[in-house]
Short mmCIF file of C-alpha atoms in Angstrom, two decimals:
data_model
loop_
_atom_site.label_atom_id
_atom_site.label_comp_id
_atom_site.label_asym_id
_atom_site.label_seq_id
_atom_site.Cartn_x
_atom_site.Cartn_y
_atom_site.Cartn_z
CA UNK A 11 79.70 103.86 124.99
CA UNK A 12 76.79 105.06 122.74
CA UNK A 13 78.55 103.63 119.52
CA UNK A 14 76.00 103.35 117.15
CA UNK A 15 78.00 103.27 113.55
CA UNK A 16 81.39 101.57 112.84
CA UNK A 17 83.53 101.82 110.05
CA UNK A 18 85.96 100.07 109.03
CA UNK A 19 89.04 100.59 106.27
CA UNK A 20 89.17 97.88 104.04
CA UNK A 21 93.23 97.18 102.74
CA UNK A 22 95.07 95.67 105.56
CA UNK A 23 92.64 95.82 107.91
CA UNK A 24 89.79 93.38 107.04
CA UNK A 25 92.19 91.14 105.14
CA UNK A 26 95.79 91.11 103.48
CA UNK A 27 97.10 93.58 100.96
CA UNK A 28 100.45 93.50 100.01
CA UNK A 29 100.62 89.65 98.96
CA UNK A 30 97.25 90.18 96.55
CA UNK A 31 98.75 93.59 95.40
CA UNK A 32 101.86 91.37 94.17
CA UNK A 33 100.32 88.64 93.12
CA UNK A 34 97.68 91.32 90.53
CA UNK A 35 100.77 93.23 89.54
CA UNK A 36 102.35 89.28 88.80
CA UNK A 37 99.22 88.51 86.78
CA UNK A 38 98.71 91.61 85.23
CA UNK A 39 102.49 91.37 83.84
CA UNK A 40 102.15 87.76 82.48
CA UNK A 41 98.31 88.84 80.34
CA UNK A 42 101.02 91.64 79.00
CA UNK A 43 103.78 88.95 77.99
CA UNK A 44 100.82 87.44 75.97
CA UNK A 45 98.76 90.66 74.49
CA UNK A 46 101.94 93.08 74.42
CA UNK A 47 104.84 91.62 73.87
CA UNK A 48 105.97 95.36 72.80
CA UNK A 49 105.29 96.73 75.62
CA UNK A 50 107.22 93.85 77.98
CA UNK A 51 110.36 93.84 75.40
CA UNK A 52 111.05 97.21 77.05
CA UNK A 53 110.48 96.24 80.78
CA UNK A 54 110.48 93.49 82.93
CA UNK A 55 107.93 92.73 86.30
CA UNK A 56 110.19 94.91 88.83
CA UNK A 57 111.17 97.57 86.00
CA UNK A 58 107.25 97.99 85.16
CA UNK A 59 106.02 98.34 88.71
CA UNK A 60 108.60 100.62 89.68
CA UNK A 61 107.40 102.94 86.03
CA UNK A 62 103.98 102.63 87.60
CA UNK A 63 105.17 103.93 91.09
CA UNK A 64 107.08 106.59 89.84
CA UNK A 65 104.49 107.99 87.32
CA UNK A 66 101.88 107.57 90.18
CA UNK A 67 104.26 109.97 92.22
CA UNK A 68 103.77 112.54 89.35
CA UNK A 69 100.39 112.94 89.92
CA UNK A 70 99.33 113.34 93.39
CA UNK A 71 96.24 114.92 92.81
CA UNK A 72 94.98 111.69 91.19
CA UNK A 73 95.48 109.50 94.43
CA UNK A 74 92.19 109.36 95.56
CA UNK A 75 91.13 107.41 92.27
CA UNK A 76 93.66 104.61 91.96
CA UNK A 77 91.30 103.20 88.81
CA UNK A 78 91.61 106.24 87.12
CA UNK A 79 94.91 106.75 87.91
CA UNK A 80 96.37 103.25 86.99
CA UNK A 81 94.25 103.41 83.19
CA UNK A 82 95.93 106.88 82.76
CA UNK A 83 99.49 105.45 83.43
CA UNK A 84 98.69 102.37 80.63
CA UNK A 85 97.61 104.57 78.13
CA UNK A 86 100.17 106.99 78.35
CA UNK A 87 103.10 103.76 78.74
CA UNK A 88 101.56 103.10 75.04
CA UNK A 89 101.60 106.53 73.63
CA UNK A 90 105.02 106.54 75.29
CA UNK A 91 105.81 103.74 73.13
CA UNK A 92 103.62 104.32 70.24
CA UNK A 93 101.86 101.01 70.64
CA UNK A 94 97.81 100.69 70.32
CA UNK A 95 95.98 101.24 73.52
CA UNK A 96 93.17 98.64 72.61
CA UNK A 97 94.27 97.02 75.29
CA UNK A 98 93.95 99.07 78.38
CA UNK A 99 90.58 98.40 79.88
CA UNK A 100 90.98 94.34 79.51
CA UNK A 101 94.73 94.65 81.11
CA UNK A 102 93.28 97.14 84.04
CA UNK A 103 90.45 94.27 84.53
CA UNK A 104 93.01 91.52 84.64
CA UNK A 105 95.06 93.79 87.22
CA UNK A 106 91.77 94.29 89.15
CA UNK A 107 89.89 91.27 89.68
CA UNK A 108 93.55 89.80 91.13
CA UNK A 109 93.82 92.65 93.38
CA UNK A 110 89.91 91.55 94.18
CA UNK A 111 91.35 88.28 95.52
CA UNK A 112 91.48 88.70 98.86
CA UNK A 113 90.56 86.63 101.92
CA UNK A 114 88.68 87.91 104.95
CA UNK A 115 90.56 87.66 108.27
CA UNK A 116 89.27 85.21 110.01
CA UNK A 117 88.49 87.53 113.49
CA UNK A 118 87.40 90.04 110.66
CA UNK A 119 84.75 87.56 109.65
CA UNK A 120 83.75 86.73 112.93
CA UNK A 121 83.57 90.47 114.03
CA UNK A 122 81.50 91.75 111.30
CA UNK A 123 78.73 88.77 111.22
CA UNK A 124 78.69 89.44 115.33
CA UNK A 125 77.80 93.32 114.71
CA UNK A 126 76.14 93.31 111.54
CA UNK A 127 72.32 92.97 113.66
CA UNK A 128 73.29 95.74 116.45
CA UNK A 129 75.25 98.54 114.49
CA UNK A 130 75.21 100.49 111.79
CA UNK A 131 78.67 99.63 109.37
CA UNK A 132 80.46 100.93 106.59
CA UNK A 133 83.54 100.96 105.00
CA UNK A 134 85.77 104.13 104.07
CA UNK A 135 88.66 103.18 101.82
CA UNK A 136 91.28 104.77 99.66
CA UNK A 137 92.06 101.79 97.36
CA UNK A 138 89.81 100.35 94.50
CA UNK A 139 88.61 96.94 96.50
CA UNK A 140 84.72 95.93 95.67
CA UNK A 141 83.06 94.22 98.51
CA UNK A 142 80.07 93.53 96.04
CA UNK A 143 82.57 91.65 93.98
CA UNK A 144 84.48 89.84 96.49
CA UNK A 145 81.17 89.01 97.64
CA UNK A 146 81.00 90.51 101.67
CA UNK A 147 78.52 93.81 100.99
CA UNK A 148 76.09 91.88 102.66
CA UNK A 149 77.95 92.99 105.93
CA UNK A 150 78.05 96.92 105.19
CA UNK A 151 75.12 99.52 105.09
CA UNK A 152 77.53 101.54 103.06
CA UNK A 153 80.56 101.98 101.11
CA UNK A 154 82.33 105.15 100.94
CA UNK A 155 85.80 105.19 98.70
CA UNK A 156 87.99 108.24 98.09
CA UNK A 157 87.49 108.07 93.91
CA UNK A 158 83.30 108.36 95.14
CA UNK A 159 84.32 111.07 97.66
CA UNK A 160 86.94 112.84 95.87
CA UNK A 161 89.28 112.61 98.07
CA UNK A 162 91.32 110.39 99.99
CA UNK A 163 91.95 109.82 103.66
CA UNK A 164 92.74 111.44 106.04
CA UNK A 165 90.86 114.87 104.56
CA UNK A 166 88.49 115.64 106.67
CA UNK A 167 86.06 115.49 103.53
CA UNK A 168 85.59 111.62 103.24
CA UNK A 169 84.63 111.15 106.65
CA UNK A 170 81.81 113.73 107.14
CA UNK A 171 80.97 112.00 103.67
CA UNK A 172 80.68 108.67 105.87
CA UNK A 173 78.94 110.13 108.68
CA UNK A 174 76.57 111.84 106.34
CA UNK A 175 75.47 108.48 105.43
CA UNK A 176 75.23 107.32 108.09
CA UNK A 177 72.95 109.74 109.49
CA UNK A 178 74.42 110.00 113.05
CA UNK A 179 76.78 112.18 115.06
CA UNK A 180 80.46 111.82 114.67
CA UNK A 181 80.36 111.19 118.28
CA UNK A 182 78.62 108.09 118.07
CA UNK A 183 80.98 106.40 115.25
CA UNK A 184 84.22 104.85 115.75
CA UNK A 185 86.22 104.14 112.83
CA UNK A 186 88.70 100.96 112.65
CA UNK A 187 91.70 101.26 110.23
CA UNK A 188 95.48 99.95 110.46
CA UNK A 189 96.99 103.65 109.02
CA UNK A 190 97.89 105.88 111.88
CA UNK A 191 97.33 109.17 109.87
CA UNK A 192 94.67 107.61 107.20
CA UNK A 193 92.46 106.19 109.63
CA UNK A 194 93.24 107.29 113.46
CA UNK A 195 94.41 110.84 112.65
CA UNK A 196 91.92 111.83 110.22
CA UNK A 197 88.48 110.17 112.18
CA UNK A 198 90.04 111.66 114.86
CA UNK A 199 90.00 115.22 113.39
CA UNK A 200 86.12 114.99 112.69
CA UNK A 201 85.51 113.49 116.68
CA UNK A 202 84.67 109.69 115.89
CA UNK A 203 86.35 107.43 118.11
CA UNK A 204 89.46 105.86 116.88
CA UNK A 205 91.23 101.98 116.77
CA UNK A 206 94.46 101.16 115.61
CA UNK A 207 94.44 98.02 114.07
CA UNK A 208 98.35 97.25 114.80
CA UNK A 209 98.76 93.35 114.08
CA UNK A 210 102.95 93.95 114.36
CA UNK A 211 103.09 95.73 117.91
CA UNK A 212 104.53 98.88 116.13
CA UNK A 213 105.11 102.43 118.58
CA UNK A 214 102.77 104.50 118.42
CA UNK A 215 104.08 107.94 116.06
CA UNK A 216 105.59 110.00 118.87
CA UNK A 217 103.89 113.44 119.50
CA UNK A 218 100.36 112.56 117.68
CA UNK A 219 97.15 111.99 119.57
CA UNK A 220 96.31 108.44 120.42
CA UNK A 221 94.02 106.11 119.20
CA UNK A 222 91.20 105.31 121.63
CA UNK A 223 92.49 101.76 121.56
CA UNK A 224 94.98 99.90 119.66
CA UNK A 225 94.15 96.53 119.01
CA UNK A 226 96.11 93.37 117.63
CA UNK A 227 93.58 92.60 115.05
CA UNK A 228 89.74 94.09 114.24
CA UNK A 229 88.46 91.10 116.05
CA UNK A 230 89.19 92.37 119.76
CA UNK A 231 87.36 95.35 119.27
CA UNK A 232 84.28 93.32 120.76
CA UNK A 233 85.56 93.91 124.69
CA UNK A 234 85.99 97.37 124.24
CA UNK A 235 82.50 97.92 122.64
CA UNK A 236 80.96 95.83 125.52
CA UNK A 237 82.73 97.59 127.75
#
């Protein structure tokens, strides 16, 4: 098919989200209970996260840097509150090396050790997961995230970005992603080939172009390469 680069998104498509998104937001809460007791006499888990989501709403401009972002919303909870904000970097790192906790699929595995030696891959995410940390960079050539690109899917912007490093024709990249209008939509509006990673048999969003392929997991995008 004269493929020659894949990319893949990261959240949800190569592993898990929402469970490790709860369980950080869990974890981060409890190191709060502990370090500021303040701060959790005024809100509880569910009345926290739902601060966070509404402040995040407030500032959609800041989307494509979900680090940035979340440290703005602390510090601004404690000037809110006029408590110290000491505390803000070691509470974002408790928040982020939980939301680092995730766990390869295992057809993701299995599909990125099989291509690794025959084509170029990278990664193109909107969320603030660290393949060095959780320890699988050894699969990618490259890493290209919306705070480095500044932007998020699906502007146009972060994918020339990734084709730019990869140093081959949009035409010859196919980009893998679970997000019908993140992933499919925008690769699609640059020309790389598209598959929907679509583990729950959802419709396809009536009236917008189709994927190349829609696949069940990342895994059975090995037929359709060979094909």
């Amino acid at each position: 098919m004269g493929i020659r680069c894949i990319t893949f998104d990261l959240d949800d498509t190569l592993w898990e989200c929402e469970s490790v998104l709860e369980t950080a937001e869990t974890r981060f809460y409890e190191w709060l209970e502990h370090h500021c007791p303040a701060l959790t006499r005024h809100y509880d888990r569910d009345d926290l996260v739902n601060h966070r989501i509404n402040y995040f709403k407030r500032y959609p401009e800041l989307h494509h840097d979900l680090t940035r972002l979340r440290k703005q919303w602390l510090f601004d909870l404690s000037a809110t509150h006029d408590y110290p904000d000491d505390w803000v970097e070691e509470g974002f790192r408790v928040f982020w090396l939980a939301r680092n906790e995730v766990k390869l699929y295992q057809e993701a595995a299995e599909l990125l050790e099989k291509l690794r030696d025959h084509y170029q891959i990278g990664a193109i995410t909107n969320g603030n997961a660290d393949v060095r940390h959780i320890g699988i960079d050894h699969y990618f050539d490259f890493v290209i995230t919306a705070a480095q690109a500044g932007c998020a899917k699906p502007s146009p912007a972060i994918f020339h970005k990734a084709l730019e490093e990869a140093g081959f024709l949009a035409r010859e990249c196919a980009h893998v992603g679970d997000n019908p209008y993140a992933d499919v939509q925008g690769a699609r509006a640059v020309g790389m080939r598209t598959v929907w990673v679509n583990p729950n048999g959802l419709p396809w969003p009536a009236g917008d172009p189709r994927p190349d392929i829609t696949v069940r997991h990342a895994g059975q995008i090995i037929d359709w390469l060979d094909t």
